[in-house]
Coordinates of C-alpha atoms and ligand atoms in Angstrom, one line a residue:
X164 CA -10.5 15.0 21.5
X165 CA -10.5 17.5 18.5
X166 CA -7.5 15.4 17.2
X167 CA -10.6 12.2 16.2
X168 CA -11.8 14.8 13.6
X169 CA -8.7 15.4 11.7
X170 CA -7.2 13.1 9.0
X171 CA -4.1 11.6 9.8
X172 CA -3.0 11.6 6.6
X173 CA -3.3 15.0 4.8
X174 CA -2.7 15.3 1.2
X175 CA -3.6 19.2 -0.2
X176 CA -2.8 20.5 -3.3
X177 CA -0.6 18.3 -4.0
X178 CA 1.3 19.3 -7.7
X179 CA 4.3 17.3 -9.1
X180 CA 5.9 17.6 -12.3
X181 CA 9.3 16.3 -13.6
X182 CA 11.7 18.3 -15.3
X183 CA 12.7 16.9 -18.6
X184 CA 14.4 17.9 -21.8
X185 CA 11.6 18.7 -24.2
X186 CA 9.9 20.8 -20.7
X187 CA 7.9 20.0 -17.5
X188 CA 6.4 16.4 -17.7
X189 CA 3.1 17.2 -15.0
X190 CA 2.2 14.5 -13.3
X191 CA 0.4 15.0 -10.6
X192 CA -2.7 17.5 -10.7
X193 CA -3.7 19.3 -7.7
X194 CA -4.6 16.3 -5.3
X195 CA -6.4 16.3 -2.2
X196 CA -7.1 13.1 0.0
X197 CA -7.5 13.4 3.7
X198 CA -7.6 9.5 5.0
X199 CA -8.3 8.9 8.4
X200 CA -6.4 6.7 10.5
X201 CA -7.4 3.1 10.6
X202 CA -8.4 3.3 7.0
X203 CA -7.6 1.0 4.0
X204 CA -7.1 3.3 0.9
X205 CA -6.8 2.1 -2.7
X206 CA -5.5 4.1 -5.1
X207 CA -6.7 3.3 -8.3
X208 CA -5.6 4.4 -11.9
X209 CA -3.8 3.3 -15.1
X210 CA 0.1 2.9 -15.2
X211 CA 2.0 6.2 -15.9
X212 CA -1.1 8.2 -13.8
X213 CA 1.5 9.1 -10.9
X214 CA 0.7 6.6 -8.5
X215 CA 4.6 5.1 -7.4
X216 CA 5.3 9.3 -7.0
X217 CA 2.3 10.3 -4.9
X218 CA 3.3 7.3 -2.6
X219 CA 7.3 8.0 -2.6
X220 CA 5.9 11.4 -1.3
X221 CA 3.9 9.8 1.5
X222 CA 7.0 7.5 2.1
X223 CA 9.2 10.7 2.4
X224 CA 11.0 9.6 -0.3
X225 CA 10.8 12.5 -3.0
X226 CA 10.4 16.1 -1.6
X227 CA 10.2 18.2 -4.8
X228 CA 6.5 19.2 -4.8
X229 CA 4.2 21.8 -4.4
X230 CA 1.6 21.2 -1.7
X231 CA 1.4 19.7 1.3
X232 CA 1.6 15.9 2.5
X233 CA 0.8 15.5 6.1
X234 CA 1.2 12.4 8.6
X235 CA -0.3 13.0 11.8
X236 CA -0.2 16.7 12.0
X237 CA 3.4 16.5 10.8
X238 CA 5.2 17.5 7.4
X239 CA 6.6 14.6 6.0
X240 CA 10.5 15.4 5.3
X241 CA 12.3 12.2 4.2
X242 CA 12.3 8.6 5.3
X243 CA 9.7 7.8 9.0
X244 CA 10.1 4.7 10.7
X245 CA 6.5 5.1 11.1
X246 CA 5.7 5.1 7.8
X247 CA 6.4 1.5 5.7
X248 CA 6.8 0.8 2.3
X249 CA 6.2 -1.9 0.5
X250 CA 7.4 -2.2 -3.2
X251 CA 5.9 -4.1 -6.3
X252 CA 9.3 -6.9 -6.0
X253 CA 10.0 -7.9 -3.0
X254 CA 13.3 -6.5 -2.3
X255 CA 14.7 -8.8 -0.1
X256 CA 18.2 -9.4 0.4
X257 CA 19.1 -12.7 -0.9
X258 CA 22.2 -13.7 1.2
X259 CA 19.6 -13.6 4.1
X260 CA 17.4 -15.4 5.7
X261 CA 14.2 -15.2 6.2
X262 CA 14.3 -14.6 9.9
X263 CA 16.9 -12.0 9.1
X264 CA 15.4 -10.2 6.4
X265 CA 12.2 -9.8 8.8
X266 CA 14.4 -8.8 11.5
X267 CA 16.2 -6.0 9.1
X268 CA 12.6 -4.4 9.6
X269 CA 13.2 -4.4 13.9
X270 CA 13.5 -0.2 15.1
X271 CA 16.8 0.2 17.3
X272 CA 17.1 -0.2 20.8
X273 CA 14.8 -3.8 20.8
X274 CA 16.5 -5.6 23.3
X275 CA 17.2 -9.4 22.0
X276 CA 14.6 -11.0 24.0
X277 CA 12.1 -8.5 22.5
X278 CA 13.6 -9.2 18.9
X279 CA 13.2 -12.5 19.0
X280 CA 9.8 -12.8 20.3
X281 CA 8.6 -9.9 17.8
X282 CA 10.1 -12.4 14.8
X283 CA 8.1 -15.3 15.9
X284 CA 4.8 -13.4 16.4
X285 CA 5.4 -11.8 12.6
X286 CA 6.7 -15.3 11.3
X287 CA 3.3 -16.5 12.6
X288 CA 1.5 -13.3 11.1
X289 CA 2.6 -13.5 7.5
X290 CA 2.0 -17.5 8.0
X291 CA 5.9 -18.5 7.1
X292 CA 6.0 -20.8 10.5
X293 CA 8.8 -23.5 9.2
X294 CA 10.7 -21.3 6.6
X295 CA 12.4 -19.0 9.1
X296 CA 15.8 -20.3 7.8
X297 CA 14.8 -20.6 4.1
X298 CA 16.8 -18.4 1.8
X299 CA 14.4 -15.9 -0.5
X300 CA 15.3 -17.9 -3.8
X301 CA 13.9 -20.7 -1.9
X302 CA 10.6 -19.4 -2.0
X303 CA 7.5 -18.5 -4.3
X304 CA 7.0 -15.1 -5.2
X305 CA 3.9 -14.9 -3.0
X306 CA 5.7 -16.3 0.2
X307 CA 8.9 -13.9 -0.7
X308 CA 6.4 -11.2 -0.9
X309 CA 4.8 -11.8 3.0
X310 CA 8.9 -12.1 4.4
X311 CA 8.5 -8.2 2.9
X312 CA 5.1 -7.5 4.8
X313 CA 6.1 -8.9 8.1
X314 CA 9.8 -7.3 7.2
X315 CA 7.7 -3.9 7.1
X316 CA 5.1 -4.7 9.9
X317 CA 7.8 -5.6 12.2
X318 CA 8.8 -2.1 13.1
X319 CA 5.3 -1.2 13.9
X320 CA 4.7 1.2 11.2
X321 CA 1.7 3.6 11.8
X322 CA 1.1 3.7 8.0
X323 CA 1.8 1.3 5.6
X324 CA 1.9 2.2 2.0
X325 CA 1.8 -0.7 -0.7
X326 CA 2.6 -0.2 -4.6
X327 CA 1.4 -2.8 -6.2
X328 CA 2.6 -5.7 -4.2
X329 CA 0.6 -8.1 -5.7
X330 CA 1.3 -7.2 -9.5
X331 CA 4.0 -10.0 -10.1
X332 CA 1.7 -12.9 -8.3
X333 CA -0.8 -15.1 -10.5
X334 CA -4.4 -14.5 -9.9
X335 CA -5.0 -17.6 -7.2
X336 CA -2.0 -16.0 -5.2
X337 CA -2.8 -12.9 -5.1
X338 CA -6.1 -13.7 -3.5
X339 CA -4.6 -15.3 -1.1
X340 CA -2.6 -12.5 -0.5
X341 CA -5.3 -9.9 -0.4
X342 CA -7.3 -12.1 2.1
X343 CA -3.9 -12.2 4.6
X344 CA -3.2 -8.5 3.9
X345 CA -6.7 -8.0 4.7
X346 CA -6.5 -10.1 8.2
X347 CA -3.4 -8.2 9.4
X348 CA -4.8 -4.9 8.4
X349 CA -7.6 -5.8 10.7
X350 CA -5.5 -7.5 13.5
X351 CA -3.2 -4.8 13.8
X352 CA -5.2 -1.6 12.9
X353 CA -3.0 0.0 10.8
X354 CA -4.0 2.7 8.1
X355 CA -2.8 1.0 5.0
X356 CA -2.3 3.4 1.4
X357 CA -2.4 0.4 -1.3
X358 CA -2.2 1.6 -5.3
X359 CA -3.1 -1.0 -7.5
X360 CA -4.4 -1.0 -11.3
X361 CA -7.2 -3.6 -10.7
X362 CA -10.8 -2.5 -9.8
X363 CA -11.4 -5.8 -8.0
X364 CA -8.2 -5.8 -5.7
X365 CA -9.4 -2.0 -5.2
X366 CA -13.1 -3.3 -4.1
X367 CA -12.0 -6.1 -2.3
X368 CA -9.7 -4.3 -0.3
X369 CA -10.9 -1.0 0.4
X370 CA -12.7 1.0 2.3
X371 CA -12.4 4.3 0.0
X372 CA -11.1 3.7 -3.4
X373 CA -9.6 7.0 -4.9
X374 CA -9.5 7.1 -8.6
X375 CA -7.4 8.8 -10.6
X376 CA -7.1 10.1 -14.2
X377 CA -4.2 9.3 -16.6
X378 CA -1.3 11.8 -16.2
X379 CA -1.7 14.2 -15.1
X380 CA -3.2 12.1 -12.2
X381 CA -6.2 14.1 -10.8
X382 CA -8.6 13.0 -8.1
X383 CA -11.5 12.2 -10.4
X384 CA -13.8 10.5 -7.7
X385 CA -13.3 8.9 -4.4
X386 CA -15.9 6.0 -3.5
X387 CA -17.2 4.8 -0.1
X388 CA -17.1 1.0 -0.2
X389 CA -20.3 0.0 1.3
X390 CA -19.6 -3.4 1.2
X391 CA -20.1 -5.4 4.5
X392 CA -17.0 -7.4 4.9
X393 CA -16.0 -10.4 4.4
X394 CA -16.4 -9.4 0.8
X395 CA -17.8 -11.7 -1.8
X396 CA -16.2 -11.1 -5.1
X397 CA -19.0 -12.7 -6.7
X398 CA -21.8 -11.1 -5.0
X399 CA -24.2 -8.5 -6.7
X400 CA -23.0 -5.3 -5.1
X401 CA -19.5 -5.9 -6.1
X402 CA -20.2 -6.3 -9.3
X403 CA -22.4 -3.5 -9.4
X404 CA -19.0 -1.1 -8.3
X405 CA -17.4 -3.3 -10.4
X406 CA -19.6 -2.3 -13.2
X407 CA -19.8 1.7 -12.3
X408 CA -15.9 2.1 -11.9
X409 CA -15.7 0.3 -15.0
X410 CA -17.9 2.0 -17.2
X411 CA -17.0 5.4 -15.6
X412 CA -13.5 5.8 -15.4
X413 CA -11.8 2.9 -17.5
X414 CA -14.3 1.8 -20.5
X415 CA -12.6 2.8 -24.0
X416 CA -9.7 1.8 -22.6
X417 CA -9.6 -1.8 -24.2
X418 CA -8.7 -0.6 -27.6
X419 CA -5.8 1.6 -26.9
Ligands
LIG758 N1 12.3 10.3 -11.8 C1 11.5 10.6 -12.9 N2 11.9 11.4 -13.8 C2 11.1 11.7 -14.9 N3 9.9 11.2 -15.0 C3 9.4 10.4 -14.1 C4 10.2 10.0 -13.0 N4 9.5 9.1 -12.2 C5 8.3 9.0 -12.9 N5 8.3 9.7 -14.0 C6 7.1 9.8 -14.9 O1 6.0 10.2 -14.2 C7 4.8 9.5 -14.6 C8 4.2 8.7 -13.5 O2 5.0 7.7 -13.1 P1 4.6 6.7 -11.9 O3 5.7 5.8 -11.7 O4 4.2 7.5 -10.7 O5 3.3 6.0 -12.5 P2 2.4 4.9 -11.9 O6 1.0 5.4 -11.9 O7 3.0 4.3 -10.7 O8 2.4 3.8 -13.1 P3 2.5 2.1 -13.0 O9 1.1 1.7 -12.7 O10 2.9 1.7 -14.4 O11 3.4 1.8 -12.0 C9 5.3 8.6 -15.8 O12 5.0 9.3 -17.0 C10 6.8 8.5 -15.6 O13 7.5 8.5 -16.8
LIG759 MG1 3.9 2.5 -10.2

């Protein structure tokens, strides 16, 4: 019972730096985020403010810090099948399939039944019904990118953490993409970390939006998106956060 209380995802005084040449580069600035399981988090700051390293932490993918990044109770040591990452290209492996590279994603011990019913459900997920035997070249970037989500989703990830995934896509696609990343978040319940640079992707998406400053990234305000779904980008209340994160945290940035 106590457990509903606590955040499943515990980030405390969280401090990174790099060791370079001229000194310490700091990049990351005492953070604290507790999300809650279930949640969609968005990230939200300027390139070079440490978002990729705060989520290789979460991924278990870097371990030098100071601080402490918790999943579930649980230090995170290195790589979780629990935990899925999703990168800003789509990283698929080109000699494969798309039905392989999806089933890449399957956790051992799936008997072959099992595998090939959990491809067809995440074929039908991602919306790629009719491309299972396409090759990755064969396909836009924004189709390329969902063979990564359902790759990721496949193995049932508890948490899935997204860098950018949309950054490559034109502006149409990458609507469509939100809206589908935004259907399976709420079909399959997951607690999804996204980092992005763009305050609409952020509002659309969210349910908290964390923003942080340039290096060193700090935590310089986390919002509660209020916003009854299915969000309208055009409607008065976006724009309003539009408005507030924009005049707050990124205005005077235009002429840099
Ligand atoms: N392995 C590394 N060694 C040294 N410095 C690094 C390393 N990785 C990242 N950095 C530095 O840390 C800072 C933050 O990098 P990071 O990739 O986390 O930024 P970001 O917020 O993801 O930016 P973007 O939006 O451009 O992807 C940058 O100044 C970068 O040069
Ligand atoms: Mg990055």
């Amino acid at each position: 019972m106590e457990k509903e209380n606590v955040s499943y995802v515990q980030i405390h005084n969280l401090n990174k730096s790099f060791a370079m040449k001229e000194g310490e580069l700091k990049v990351l600035d005492n953070i604290n985020i507790d999300i809650r399981k279930g949640e969609f988090i968005c990230i939200l700051g300027t390139s070079g403010c440490g978002k990729s390293t705060m989520l290789r932490m979460l991924a278990g993918l870097d371990t030098l810090y100071t601080g402490e990044v918790k999943v579930d109770g649980e230090e995170v040591k290195g790589p979780n099948p629990n935990i899925g990452m999703i990168f800003q290209e789509s990283r698929l492996f080109p000699w494969m399939r798309v039905r392989d590279n999806i089933k890449f994603g399957i956790k051992k011990g799936v008997s072959k039944e099992e595998q090939a019913e959990l491809i067809e459900k995440h074929i039908e997920l991602v919306g790629l019904k009719g491309f299972e035997k396409s090759y990755p070249h064969q396909l836009s970037g924004g189709m390329q990118q969902r063979v990564s989500i359902a790759r990721s989703l496949i193995g049932n990830p508890k948490i899935l953490l997204l860098d950018e995934p949309f950054g490559a896509l034109d502006a149409l696609t990458r609507m469509n993409m939100q809206q589908e990343t935004l259907r399976i978040w709420e079909k399959e319940q997951a607690t999804m970390i996204l980092v992005t640079h763009d305050i609409d992707e952020a509002i659309y998406l969210g349910s908290r939006i964390v923003i942080l400053s340039s290096r060193p990234g700090k935590v310089k305000e986390i919002i509660d998106v209020d916003i009854e779904r299915p969000r309208k980008r055009t409607s008065k209340e976006f724009a309003e956060l539009r408005n507030y994160i924009y005049n707050g945290f990124f205005a005077g940035m235009d002429n840099e």
